[in-house]
């Protein structure tokens, strides 16, 4: 899962070169902050990444509930996609290849013979342009943009992508991801890969956090975590979170932990509640809504000796990810909803995180 190292950064600001529509553009990489009420979120335009999310606990004490690093340089060297937007196609593509409109495309492999999260240099490893930065008002927001060129990591067609982060009253963080195919049909499946620990990023594992996922089915995978193309019921399996369960209650029945795509009940392209996470010790609650058909539940199984913020070392199960998405490897499974975006059409992906406190 290692990613390709690119250019060295300075601590917080560098000047990086990006190729946009065949011409070179210079974009600074920095840290940006939005605040609304009790919610404070920091971002970097390296990978359109969420750097920190500060919220009070039930005692009023502020804490950072996402894993991350102290410097932009550390994000550049990250191999776990911490906090970033991943694409052009999130999750795995079996054999790093697919056929579209009679043309066979071979992609750049970065996980054995497969592609993971867009390849060695996916959207998490590029500099995004800051299109708009509104710090004040009813809904503070920031817009990141990236122009992906035809052939990038093997994908067909130029793609114009934007990610908008907005804070709303009531401790709500909204993520809107859009993409337009400019000249060729192409697969698109973006995901936001933040690692959440509602007890605080440095509070240890998340095995005692309570999770509810509104999905009666999941997409089974093979030994390489590639979907088989089938659907399976969660009933009678460790994957059943239709009622709240702690993460650790059945995790020992799985080889490494959770890393599976759920089929959200009633998904129809409109906002639906996908999951709820509760941390009893801090009292923090996170509700997740999305317009996507799937959500990947991942319990940071492969984190090992990752030195994060303040020197704290992150280990396996030190956080959880809830990555709303289209189904993994959809390009190779005709029975899965299509992820192909045609010129003149727009991909739209919305996530809403609503934070609250329970006693």
Coordinates of C-alpha atoms in Angstrom, one line a residue:
X1 CA 0.0 0.0 0.0
X2 CA 3.0 2.3 -0.1
X3 CA 2.7 5.4 -2.1
X4 CA 5.3 7.0 -4.4
X5 CA 7.4 9.7 -2.8
X6 CA 7.3 13.0 -4.8
X7 CA 9.0 16.3 -3.9
X8 CA 10.3 17.4 -0.5
X9 CA 8.2 19.9 1.4
X10 CA 9.1 22.6 3.8
X11 CA 7.2 22.6 7.1
X12 CA 4.0 24.3 6.1
X13 CA 4.4 26.0 2.8
X14 CA 6.1 25.0 -0.4
X15 CA 5.8 25.8 -4.0
X16 CA 4.9 22.8 -6.1
X17 CA 4.4 22.3 -9.8
X18 CA 1.2 20.7 -11.1
X19 CA 0.3 19.9 -14.7
X20 CA -3.0 21.4 -15.6
X21 CA -4.4 21.0 -19.1
X22 CA -0.9 20.6 -20.4
X23 CA 0.5 23.8 -18.9
X24 CA 2.5 24.2 -15.8
X25 CA 0.9 26.0 -12.8
X26 CA 2.4 26.9 -9.5
X27 CA 0.4 26.4 -6.4
X28 CA 1.4 26.9 -2.8
X29 CA 0.7 24.2 -0.2
X30 CA -0.6 25.4 3.1
X31 CA -2.9 24.9 6.1
X32 CA -6.4 26.4 6.1
X33 CA -8.9 26.6 9.0
X34 CA -12.6 26.9 9.2
X35 CA -14.6 27.6 12.4
X36 CA -18.3 27.6 13.2
X37 CA -19.6 27.5 16.8
X38 CA -17.8 24.7 18.7
X39 CA -16.4 23.1 15.5
X40 CA -13.0 23.9 14.1
X41 CA -11.5 22.1 11.1
X42 CA -8.1 22.4 9.4
X43 CA -7.2 21.4 5.9
X44 CA -4.3 21.2 3.5
X45 CA -4.5 21.4 -0.3
X46 CA -2.1 18.5 -0.4
X47 CA -4.6 15.8 -1.2
X48 CA -7.5 18.1 -0.3
X49 CA -6.9 16.6 3.2
X50 CA -8.7 17.1 6.5
X51 CA -5.9 17.8 9.0
X52 CA -7.8 18.2 12.3
X53 CA -11.3 18.3 13.7
X54 CA -11.7 20.0 17.1
X55 CA -14.8 19.5 19.2
X56 CA -15.6 19.7 22.9
X57 CA -16.5 16.5 24.8
X58 CA -19.3 16.1 27.3
X59 CA -17.2 18.0 29.9
X60 CA -16.5 20.9 27.6
X61 CA -12.9 19.9 26.9
X62 CA -11.7 20.4 23.4
X63 CA -10.1 17.6 21.5
X64 CA -8.9 16.6 18.0
X65 CA -10.9 13.6 16.8
X66 CA -9.0 12.7 13.6
X67 CA -5.6 11.1 13.1
X68 CA -3.0 13.2 11.4
X69 CA 0.4 14.8 11.4
X70 CA 2.1 18.0 12.6
X71 CA 3.5 19.2 9.2
X72 CA 2.5 19.1 5.6
X73 CA 5.7 17.3 4.9
X74 CA 4.5 14.4 6.9
X75 CA 1.3 14.2 4.8
X76 CA 3.5 14.0 1.7
X77 CA 5.3 10.9 3.2
X78 CA 2.1 9.3 4.5
X79 CA 1.3 5.8 3.2
X80 CA -2.1 5.4 4.8
X81 CA -4.1 8.1 3.0
X82 CA -4.8 9.8 6.3
X83 CA -7.4 12.5 5.9
X84 CA -7.1 12.7 2.1
X85 CA -9.5 12.6 -0.8
X86 CA -8.7 9.5 -2.9
X87 CA -9.4 8.9 -6.6
X88 CA -9.8 9.0 -9.6
X89 CA -11.3 5.7 -8.4
X90 CA -11.3 5.0 -4.7
X91 CA -10.8 1.5 -3.2
X92 CA -9.6 -1.4 -5.4
X93 CA -9.7 -2.3 -9.1
X94 CA -9.0 -5.9 -9.6
X95 CA -6.0 -6.6 -11.9
X96 CA -5.5 -2.9 -12.3
X97 CA -7.5 -3.0 -15.5
X98 CA -10.9 -2.6 -17.1
X99 CA -12.6 -2.4 -20.4
X100 CA -14.8 0.6 -21.4
X101 CA -16.5 1.0 -24.8
X102 CA -14.4 -1.7 -26.3
X103 CA -11.1 -0.3 -25.2
X104 CA -9.0 -2.2 -22.6
X105 CA -7.2 0.1 -20.1
X106 CA -4.2 -1.1 -18.1
X107 CA -3.7 1.0 -14.9
X108 CA -0.7 1.5 -12.7
X109 CA -0.6 -1.2 -10.0
X110 CA 0.2 -0.2 -6.4
X111 CA -1.1 -3.1 -4.3
X112 CA 0.2 -6.4 -5.7
X113 CA -1.4 -6.8 -9.1
X114 CA -4.3 -4.5 -8.2
X115 CA -4.8 -0.7 -8.0
X116 CA -5.8 0.9 -4.7
X117 CA -7.2 4.5 -4.3
X118 CA -6.2 5.7 -7.8
X119 CA -2.7 4.3 -8.1
X120 CA 0.8 5.2 -6.8
X121 CA 0.1 8.9 -7.4
X122 CA -3.6 9.3 -6.9
X123 CA -5.5 12.4 -5.9
X124 CA -4.2 12.1 -2.4
X125 CA -0.7 12.7 -3.6
X126 CA -1.2 15.9 -5.7
X127 CA -1.4 19.6 -5.0
X128 CA -5.0 20.9 -5.3
X129 CA -5.7 24.5 -6.2
X130 CA -7.6 26.6 -3.6
X131 CA -10.4 28.0 -5.7
X132 CA -12.3 29.7 -2.8
X133 CA -11.7 30.3 0.9
X134 CA -14.5 31.9 2.9
X135 CA -13.6 32.0 6.6
X136 CA -16.6 34.0 7.8
X137 CA -20.4 34.1 7.5
X138 CA -23.2 31.6 8.0
X139 CA -21.4 28.8 6.3
X140 CA -17.6 29.1 6.2
X141 CA -16.1 27.0 3.3
X142 CA -13.1 26.1 1.2
X143 CA -13.1 24.8 -2.3
X144 CA -10.2 22.7 -3.7
X145 CA -9.8 21.9 -7.4
X146 CA -7.7 19.5 -9.4
X147 CA -7.5 18.9 -13.1
X148 CA -6.6 15.3 -13.8
X149 CA -5.0 14.8 -17.3
X150 CA -5.9 12.2 -19.9
X151 CA -3.9 9.0 -19.1
X152 CA -3.1 9.9 -15.5
X153 CA -2.4 6.6 -13.7
X154 CA -3.8 5.0 -16.8
X155 CA -7.3 6.4 -16.7
X156 CA -8.9 7.7 -19.9
X157 CA -9.9 11.3 -20.4
X158 CA -9.3 14.6 -18.7
X159 CA -11.3 15.2 -15.5
X160 CA -12.1 18.4 -13.6
X161 CA -12.6 17.8 -9.9
X162 CA -13.7 20.0 -7.0
X163 CA -14.1 19.2 -3.3
X164 CA -15.9 21.7 -1.1
X165 CA -15.8 21.6 2.7
X166 CA -18.4 23.7 4.5
X167 CA -19.3 24.2 8.1
X168 CA -22.9 24.8 9.1
X169 CA -24.5 25.7 12.4
X170 CA -25.3 22.7 14.6
X171 CA -21.7 21.3 14.3
X172 CA -22.2 20.0 10.8
X173 CA -19.4 19.4 8.3
X174 CA -20.5 18.9 4.7
X175 CA -18.2 17.5 1.9
X176 CA -19.3 18.0 -1.7
X177 CA -17.2 16.3 -4.4
X178 CA -17.9 16.9 -8.0
X179 CA -16.2 15.8 -11.2
X180 CA -16.7 16.6 -14.9
X181 CA -15.4 14.4 -17.7
X182 CA -14.0 16.8 -20.3
X183 CA -13.4 14.7 -23.4
X184 CA -13.8 10.9 -22.8
X185 CA -15.9 8.6 -20.7
X186 CA -14.1 7.6 -17.5
X187 CA -14.7 5.9 -14.2
X188 CA -15.0 8.2 -11.2
X189 CA -15.4 7.1 -7.5
X190 CA -14.0 9.6 -5.0
X191 CA -13.8 9.0 -1.3
X192 CA -12.8 11.0 1.8
X193 CA -10.4 8.9 3.9
X194 CA -10.4 10.5 7.3
X195 CA -9.4 8.3 10.3
X196 CA -11.8 9.1 13.2
X197 CA -11.3 8.5 16.9
X198 CA -14.1 10.3 18.8
X199 CA -12.2 9.8 22.0
X200 CA -9.3 12.0 20.6
X201 CA -6.7 11.1 18.1
X202 CA -4.3 10.1 20.9
X203 CA -6.7 8.2 23.1
X204 CA -5.8 4.7 22.0
X205 CA -7.9 2.2 20.1
X206 CA -11.5 2.5 19.0
X207 CA -12.6 -1.0 20.0
X208 CA -15.0 0.4 22.6
X209 CA -16.7 2.9 20.2
X210 CA -20.2 2.0 19.3
X211 CA -21.1 1.8 15.6
X212 CA -24.4 1.5 13.8
X213 CA -24.4 1.0 10.0
X214 CA -27.7 1.2 8.1
X215 CA -27.0 -1.6 5.7
X216 CA -28.5 -5.1 5.5
X217 CA -26.0 -6.3 2.9
X218 CA -22.3 -6.1 2.0
X219 CA -20.1 -7.0 -1.0
X220 CA -18.0 -10.1 -0.1
X221 CA -14.3 -10.0 -1.2
X222 CA -11.6 -12.5 -2.1
X223 CA -8.2 -12.9 -0.3
X224 CA -7.0 -9.7 -2.1
X225 CA -10.0 -7.7 -0.9
X226 CA -11.5 -7.6 -4.4
X227 CA -15.3 -7.9 -4.5
X228 CA -16.6 -11.2 -5.8
X229 CA -19.5 -9.5 -7.5
X230 CA -22.0 -11.0 -5.1
X231 CA -24.1 -9.5 -2.3
X232 CA -24.4 -11.1 1.1
X233 CA -26.7 -10.5 4.0
X234 CA -25.1 -9.2 7.2
X235 CA -27.5 -11.3 9.3
X236 CA -25.7 -13.8 11.5
X237 CA -22.2 -12.4 10.6
X238 CA -19.7 -10.1 12.4
X239 CA -20.7 -7.5 9.8
X240 CA -24.1 -6.9 11.2
X241 CA -24.2 -3.4 12.7
X242 CA -27.9 -2.8 12.0
X243 CA -28.2 -2.4 15.7
X244 CA -25.4 -0.6 17.6
X245 CA -22.4 -2.7 18.6
X246 CA -19.0 -1.8 19.8
X247 CA -16.2 -2.2 17.2
X248 CA -14.4 -4.8 19.4
X249 CA -17.4 -7.0 20.2
X250 CA -16.8 -9.3 17.2
X251 CA -13.6 -8.1 15.6
X252 CA -11.7 -11.2 16.7
X253 CA -13.9 -13.2 14.3
X254 CA -12.2 -11.5 11.4
X255 CA -8.6 -12.0 10.3
X256 CA -7.4 -8.4 10.6
X257 CA -10.5 -6.3 11.3
X258 CA -13.1 -4.6 9.3
X259 CA -12.4 -3.6 5.7
X260 CA -15.6 -4.1 3.8
X261 CA -18.1 -2.2 1.6
X262 CA -21.7 -2.0 2.9
X263 CA -24.7 -1.6 0.7
X264 CA -26.6 1.3 2.2
X265 CA -30.3 0.5 2.7
X266 CA -32.7 2.5 0.5
X267 CA -29.9 4.2 -1.4
X268 CA -31.5 6.2 -4.2
X269 CA -29.1 9.1 -4.9
X270 CA -30.6 11.3 -2.2
X271 CA -29.1 11.9 1.3
X272 CA -29.6 8.9 3.5
X273 CA -28.2 8.2 7.0
X274 CA -25.4 5.7 6.5
X275 CA -23.8 5.3 10.0
X276 CA -23.6 6.5 13.6
X277 CA -20.6 6.4 15.8
X278 CA -20.7 7.0 19.6
X279 CA -17.9 7.2 22.1
X280 CA -19.3 6.8 25.6
X281 CA -16.3 8.1 27.5
X282 CA -16.2 11.5 25.7
X283 CA -19.9 11.6 24.9
X284 CA -19.2 12.5 21.3
X285 CA -21.6 11.3 18.6
X286 CA -21.0 11.4 14.8
X287 CA -23.8 10.8 12.3
X288 CA -22.9 10.3 8.7
X289 CA -25.3 11.0 5.8
X290 CA -24.5 10.4 2.1
X291 CA -26.0 10.2 -1.4
X292 CA -23.8 7.3 -2.3
X293 CA -24.8 3.6 -2.5
X294 CA -21.9 2.2 -0.4
X295 CA -19.8 2.9 2.6
X296 CA -16.4 1.2 3.4
X297 CA -16.0 0.4 7.1
X298 CA -12.3 0.2 7.9
X299 CA -10.7 -0.2 11.3
X300 CA -7.2 1.0 10.5
X301 CA -6.0 -2.6 10.4
X302 CA -2.7 -1.8 8.7
X303 CA -1.6 1.2 10.8
X304 CA 1.7 0.3 12.5
X305 CA 4.1 2.6 14.3
X306 CA 2.8 5.7 12.5
X307 CA 4.2 8.8 14.3
X308 CA 1.4 11.3 14.3
X309 CA 0.5 14.6 15.9
X310 CA 2.5 15.5 19.0
X311 CA 4.7 12.4 18.5
X312 CA 1.8 10.1 19.4
X313 CA 2.3 6.7 17.7
X314 CA -0.8 5.3 15.9
X315 CA -1.3 1.6 15.8
X316 CA -3.8 -0.9 14.4
X317 CA -7.4 -0.1 15.3
X318 CA -6.4 3.3 16.5
X319 CA -9.2 4.8 14.4
X320 CA -12.0 3.9 12.1
X321 CA -12.9 5.1 8.6
X322 CA -16.3 5.4 7.1
X323 CA -15.7 6.1 3.4
X324 CA -18.9 6.6 1.4
X325 CA -18.5 5.5 -2.2
X326 CA -19.7 3.6 -5.1
X327 CA -19.0 -0.1 -4.9
X328 CA -15.4 -1.2 -5.2
X329 CA -14.2 -2.6 -8.5
X330 CA -17.5 -1.6 -10.2
X331 CA -15.7 -1.3 -13.5
X332 CA -15.3 -5.1 -13.6
X333 CA -18.8 -6.0 -12.3
X334 CA -21.6 -5.2 -14.6
X335 CA -24.2 -6.0 -11.9
X336 CA -22.8 -3.2 -9.7
X337 CA -24.1 0.4 -10.3
X338 CA -22.0 2.1 -13.0
X339 CA -19.3 4.6 -12.0
X340 CA -18.7 5.8 -15.6
X341 CA -19.0 9.5 -16.1
X342 CA -19.6 10.7 -19.7
X343 CA -18.6 14.1 -21.2
X344 CA -21.4 16.6 -20.4
X345 CA -22.4 14.7 -17.3
X346 CA -21.3 15.5 -13.7
X347 CA -20.4 13.2 -10.8
X348 CA -21.8 14.4 -7.5
X349 CA -20.9 12.9 -4.1
X350 CA -22.2 14.4 -0.8
X351 CA -21.2 13.6 2.8
X352 CA -22.6 15.2 5.9
X353 CA -21.0 14.7 9.3
X354 CA -23.2 15.8 12.2
X355 CA -21.6 16.0 15.6
X356 CA -23.4 16.1 18.9
X357 CA -23.0 15.1 22.6
X358 CA -24.8 12.4 24.5
X359 CA -24.6 11.9 28.3

